Tab-separated table of C-alpha atoms and ligand atoms in Angstrom:
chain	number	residue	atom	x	y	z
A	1	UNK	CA	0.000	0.000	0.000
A	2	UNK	CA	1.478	3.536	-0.431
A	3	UNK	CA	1.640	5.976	1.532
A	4	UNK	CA	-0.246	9.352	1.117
A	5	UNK	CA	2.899	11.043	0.615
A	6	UNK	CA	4.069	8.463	-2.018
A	7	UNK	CA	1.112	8.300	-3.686
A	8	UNK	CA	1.344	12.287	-4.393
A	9	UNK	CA	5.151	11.814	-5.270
A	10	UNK	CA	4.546	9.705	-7.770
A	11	UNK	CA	1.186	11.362	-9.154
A	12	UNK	CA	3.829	14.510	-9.181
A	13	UNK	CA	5.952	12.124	-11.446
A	14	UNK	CA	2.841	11.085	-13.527
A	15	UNK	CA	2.295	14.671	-14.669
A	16	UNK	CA	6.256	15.704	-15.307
A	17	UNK	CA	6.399	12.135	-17.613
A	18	UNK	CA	3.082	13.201	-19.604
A	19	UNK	CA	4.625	17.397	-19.684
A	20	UNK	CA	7.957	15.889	-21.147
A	21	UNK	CA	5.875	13.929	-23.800
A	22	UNK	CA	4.046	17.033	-25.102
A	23	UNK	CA	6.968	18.674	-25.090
A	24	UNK	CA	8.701	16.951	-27.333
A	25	UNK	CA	5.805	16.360	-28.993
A	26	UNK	CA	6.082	20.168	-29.936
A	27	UNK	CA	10.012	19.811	-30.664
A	28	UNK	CA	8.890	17.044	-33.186
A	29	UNK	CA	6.438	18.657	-34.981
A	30	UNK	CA	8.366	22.761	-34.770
A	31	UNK	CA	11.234	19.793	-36.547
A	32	UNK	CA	8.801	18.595	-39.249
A	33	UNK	CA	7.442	21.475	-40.581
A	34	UNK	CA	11.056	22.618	-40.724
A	35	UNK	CA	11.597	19.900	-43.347
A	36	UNK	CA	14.155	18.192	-41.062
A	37	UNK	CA	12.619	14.642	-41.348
A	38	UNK	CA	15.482	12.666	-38.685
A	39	UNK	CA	15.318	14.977	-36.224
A	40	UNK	CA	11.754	15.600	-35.728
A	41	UNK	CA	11.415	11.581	-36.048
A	42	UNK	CA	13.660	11.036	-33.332
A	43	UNK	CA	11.399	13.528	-31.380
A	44	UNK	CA	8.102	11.495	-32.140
A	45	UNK	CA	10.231	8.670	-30.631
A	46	UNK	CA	11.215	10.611	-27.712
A	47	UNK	CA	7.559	11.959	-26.817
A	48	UNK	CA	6.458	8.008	-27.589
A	49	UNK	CA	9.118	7.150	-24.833
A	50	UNK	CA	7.674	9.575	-22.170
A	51	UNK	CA	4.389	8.704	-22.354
A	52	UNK	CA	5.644	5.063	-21.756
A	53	UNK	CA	7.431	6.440	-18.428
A	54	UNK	CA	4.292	7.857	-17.682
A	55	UNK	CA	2.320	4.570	-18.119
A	56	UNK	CA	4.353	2.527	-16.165
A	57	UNK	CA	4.469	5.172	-13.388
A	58	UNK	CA	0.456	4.864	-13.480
A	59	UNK	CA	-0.163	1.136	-13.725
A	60	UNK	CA	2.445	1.466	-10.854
A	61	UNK	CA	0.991	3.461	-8.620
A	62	UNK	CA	-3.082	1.886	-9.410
A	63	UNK	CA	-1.686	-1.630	-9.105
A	64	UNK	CA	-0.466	-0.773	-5.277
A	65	UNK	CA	-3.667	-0.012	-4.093
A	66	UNK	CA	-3.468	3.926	-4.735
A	67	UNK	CA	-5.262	5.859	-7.461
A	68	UNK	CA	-2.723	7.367	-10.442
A	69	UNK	CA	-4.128	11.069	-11.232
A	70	UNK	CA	-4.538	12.230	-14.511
A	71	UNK	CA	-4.074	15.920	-14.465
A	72	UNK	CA	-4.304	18.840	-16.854
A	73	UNK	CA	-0.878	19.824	-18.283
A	74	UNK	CA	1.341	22.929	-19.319
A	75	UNK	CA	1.512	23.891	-22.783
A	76	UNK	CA	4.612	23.625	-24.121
A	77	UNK	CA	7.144	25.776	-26.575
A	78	UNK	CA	6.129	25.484	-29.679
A	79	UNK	CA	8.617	27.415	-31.929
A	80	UNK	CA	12.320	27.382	-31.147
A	81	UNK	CA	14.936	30.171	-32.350
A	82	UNK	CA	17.333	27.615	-33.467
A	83	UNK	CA	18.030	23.756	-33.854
A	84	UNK	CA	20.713	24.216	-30.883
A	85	UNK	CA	17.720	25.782	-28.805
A	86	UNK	CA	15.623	23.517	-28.686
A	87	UNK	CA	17.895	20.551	-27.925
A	88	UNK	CA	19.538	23.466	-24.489
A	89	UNK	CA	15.928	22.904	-23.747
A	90	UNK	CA	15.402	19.125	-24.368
A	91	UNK	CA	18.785	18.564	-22.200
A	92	UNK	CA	17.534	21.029	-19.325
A	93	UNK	CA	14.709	18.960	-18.997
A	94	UNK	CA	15.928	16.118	-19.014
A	95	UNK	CA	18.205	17.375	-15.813
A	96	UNK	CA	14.946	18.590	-14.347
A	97	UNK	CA	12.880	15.205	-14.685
A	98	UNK	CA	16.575	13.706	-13.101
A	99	UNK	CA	16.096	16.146	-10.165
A	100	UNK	CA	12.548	15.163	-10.280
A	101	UNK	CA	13.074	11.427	-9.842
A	102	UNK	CA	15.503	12.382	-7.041
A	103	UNK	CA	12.880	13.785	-5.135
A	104	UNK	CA	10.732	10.754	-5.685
A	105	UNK	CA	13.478	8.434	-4.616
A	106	UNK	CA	14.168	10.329	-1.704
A	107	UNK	CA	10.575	10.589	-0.469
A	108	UNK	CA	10.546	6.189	-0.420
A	109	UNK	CA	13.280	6.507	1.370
A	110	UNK	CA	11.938	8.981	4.027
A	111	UNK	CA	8.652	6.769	4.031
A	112	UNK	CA	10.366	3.356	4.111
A	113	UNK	CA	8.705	2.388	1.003
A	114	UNK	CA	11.480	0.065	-0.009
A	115	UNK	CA	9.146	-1.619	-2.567
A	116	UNK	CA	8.762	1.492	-4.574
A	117	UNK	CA	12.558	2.667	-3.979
A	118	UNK	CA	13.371	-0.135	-5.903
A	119	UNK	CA	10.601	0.193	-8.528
A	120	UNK	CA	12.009	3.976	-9.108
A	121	UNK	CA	16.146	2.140	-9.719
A	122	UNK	CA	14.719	1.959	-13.448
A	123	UNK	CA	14.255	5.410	-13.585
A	124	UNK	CA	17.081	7.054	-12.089
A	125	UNK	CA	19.023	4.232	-14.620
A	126	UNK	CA	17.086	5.470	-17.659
A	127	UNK	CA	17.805	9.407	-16.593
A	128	UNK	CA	21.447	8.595	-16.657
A	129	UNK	CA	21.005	7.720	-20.064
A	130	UNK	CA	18.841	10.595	-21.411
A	131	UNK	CA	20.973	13.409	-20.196
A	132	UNK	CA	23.677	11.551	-21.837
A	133	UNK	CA	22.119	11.014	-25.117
A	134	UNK	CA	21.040	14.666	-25.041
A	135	UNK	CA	24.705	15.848	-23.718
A	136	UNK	CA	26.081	13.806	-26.974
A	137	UNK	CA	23.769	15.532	-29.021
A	138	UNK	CA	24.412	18.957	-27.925
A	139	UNK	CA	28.152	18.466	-28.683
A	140	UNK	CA	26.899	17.503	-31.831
A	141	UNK	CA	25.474	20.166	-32.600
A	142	UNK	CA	27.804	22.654	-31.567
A	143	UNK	CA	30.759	20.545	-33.267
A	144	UNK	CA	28.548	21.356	-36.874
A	145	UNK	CA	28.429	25.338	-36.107
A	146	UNK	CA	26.001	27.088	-38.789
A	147	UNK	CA	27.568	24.128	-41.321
A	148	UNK	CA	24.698	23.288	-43.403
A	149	UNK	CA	26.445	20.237	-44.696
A	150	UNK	CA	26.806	19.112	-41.073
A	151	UNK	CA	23.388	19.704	-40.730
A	152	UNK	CA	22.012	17.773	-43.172
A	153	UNK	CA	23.918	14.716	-41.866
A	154	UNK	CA	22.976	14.748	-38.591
A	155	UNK	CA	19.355	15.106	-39.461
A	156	UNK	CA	20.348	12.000	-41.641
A	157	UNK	CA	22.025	10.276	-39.042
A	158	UNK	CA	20.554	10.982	-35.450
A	159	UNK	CA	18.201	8.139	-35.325
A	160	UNK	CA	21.379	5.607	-35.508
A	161	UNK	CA	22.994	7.818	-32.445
A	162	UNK	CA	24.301	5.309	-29.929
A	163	UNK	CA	25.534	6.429	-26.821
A	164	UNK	CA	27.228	4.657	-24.374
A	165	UNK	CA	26.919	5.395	-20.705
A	166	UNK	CA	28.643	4.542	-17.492
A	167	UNK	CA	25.494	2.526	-16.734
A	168	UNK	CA	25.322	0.585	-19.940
A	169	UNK	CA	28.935	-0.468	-19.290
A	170	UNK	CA	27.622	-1.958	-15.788
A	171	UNK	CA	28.368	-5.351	-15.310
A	172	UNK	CA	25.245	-7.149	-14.618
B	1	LIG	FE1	10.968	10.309	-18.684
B	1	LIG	FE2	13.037	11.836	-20.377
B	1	LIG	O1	12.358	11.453	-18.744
């Protein structure tokens, strides 16, 4: 059973997941209309990923004997001044939902909710990785400059970006 405290944590975490989704549901589509097919792909995928994060966090928190909340949610940029913008503001998210998820973790721990604590281990794993995938891009991006060339190849390319993070190289 969670506690009330716990319960509102991770309804907290419910709405940042579904926020981070529309978001990038906005970066996808401010990408498409730009005629920069790879990039606003890998943003489809990206907002497709959230709202997975969110799911889990809600069949989570029903499936304990709580009640997940489905709240209204901020609207989100929908223009950017540059490509370089909007992935500064894709990364700074991603450190918020880390600092987010932080929170969260530490509440279980105040609360003794050991069962959840470990639930949230896939998350703080999976944050690791976004802010490095969205660090990687970033230097990317400021590697190309105001190169169209480079441009057009890493719209070609980003969808086969691997990154490889401390916690992929994990033994496990
Ligand atoms: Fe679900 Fe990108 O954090």
């Amino acid at each position: 059973m969670l506690s009330k405290s716990v319960q509102d944590a991770l309804n907290k975490q419910i709405r940042v997941e579904a926020e981070s989704s529309q978001i990038y549901l906005a970066m996808a589509c401010w990408a498409e209309v730009k005629g920069l097919e790879g990039i606003s792909n890998f943003m489809y995928e990206q907002s497709d990923e959230e709202r997975e994060h969110m799911l889990k966090l809600v069949k989570f928190v029903n499936e304990r004997g709580g009640h997940a909340k489905i709240s209204d949610l901020k609207e989100p940029n929908v223009a950017f001044g540059s490509i370089k913008e909007m992935f500064e503001k894709l990364f700074n998210h991603e450190v918020f939902v880390s600092e987010s998820i932080n929170d969260l973790v530490h509440i279980t721990l105040q609360e003794k909710d050991y069962a959840t604590h470990n639930f949230l281990q896939w998350y703080v794993a999976e944050q690791i990785e976004e802010e490095a995938v969205a660090r990687t891009i970033l230097d990317k991006i400021n590697m190309i400059g105001d190169d169209k060339g480079g441009l057009y190849l890493f719209d070609r390319d980003i969808n086969n970006l691997t990154v490889t993070t401390a916690a992929a190289n994990q033994p496990e």
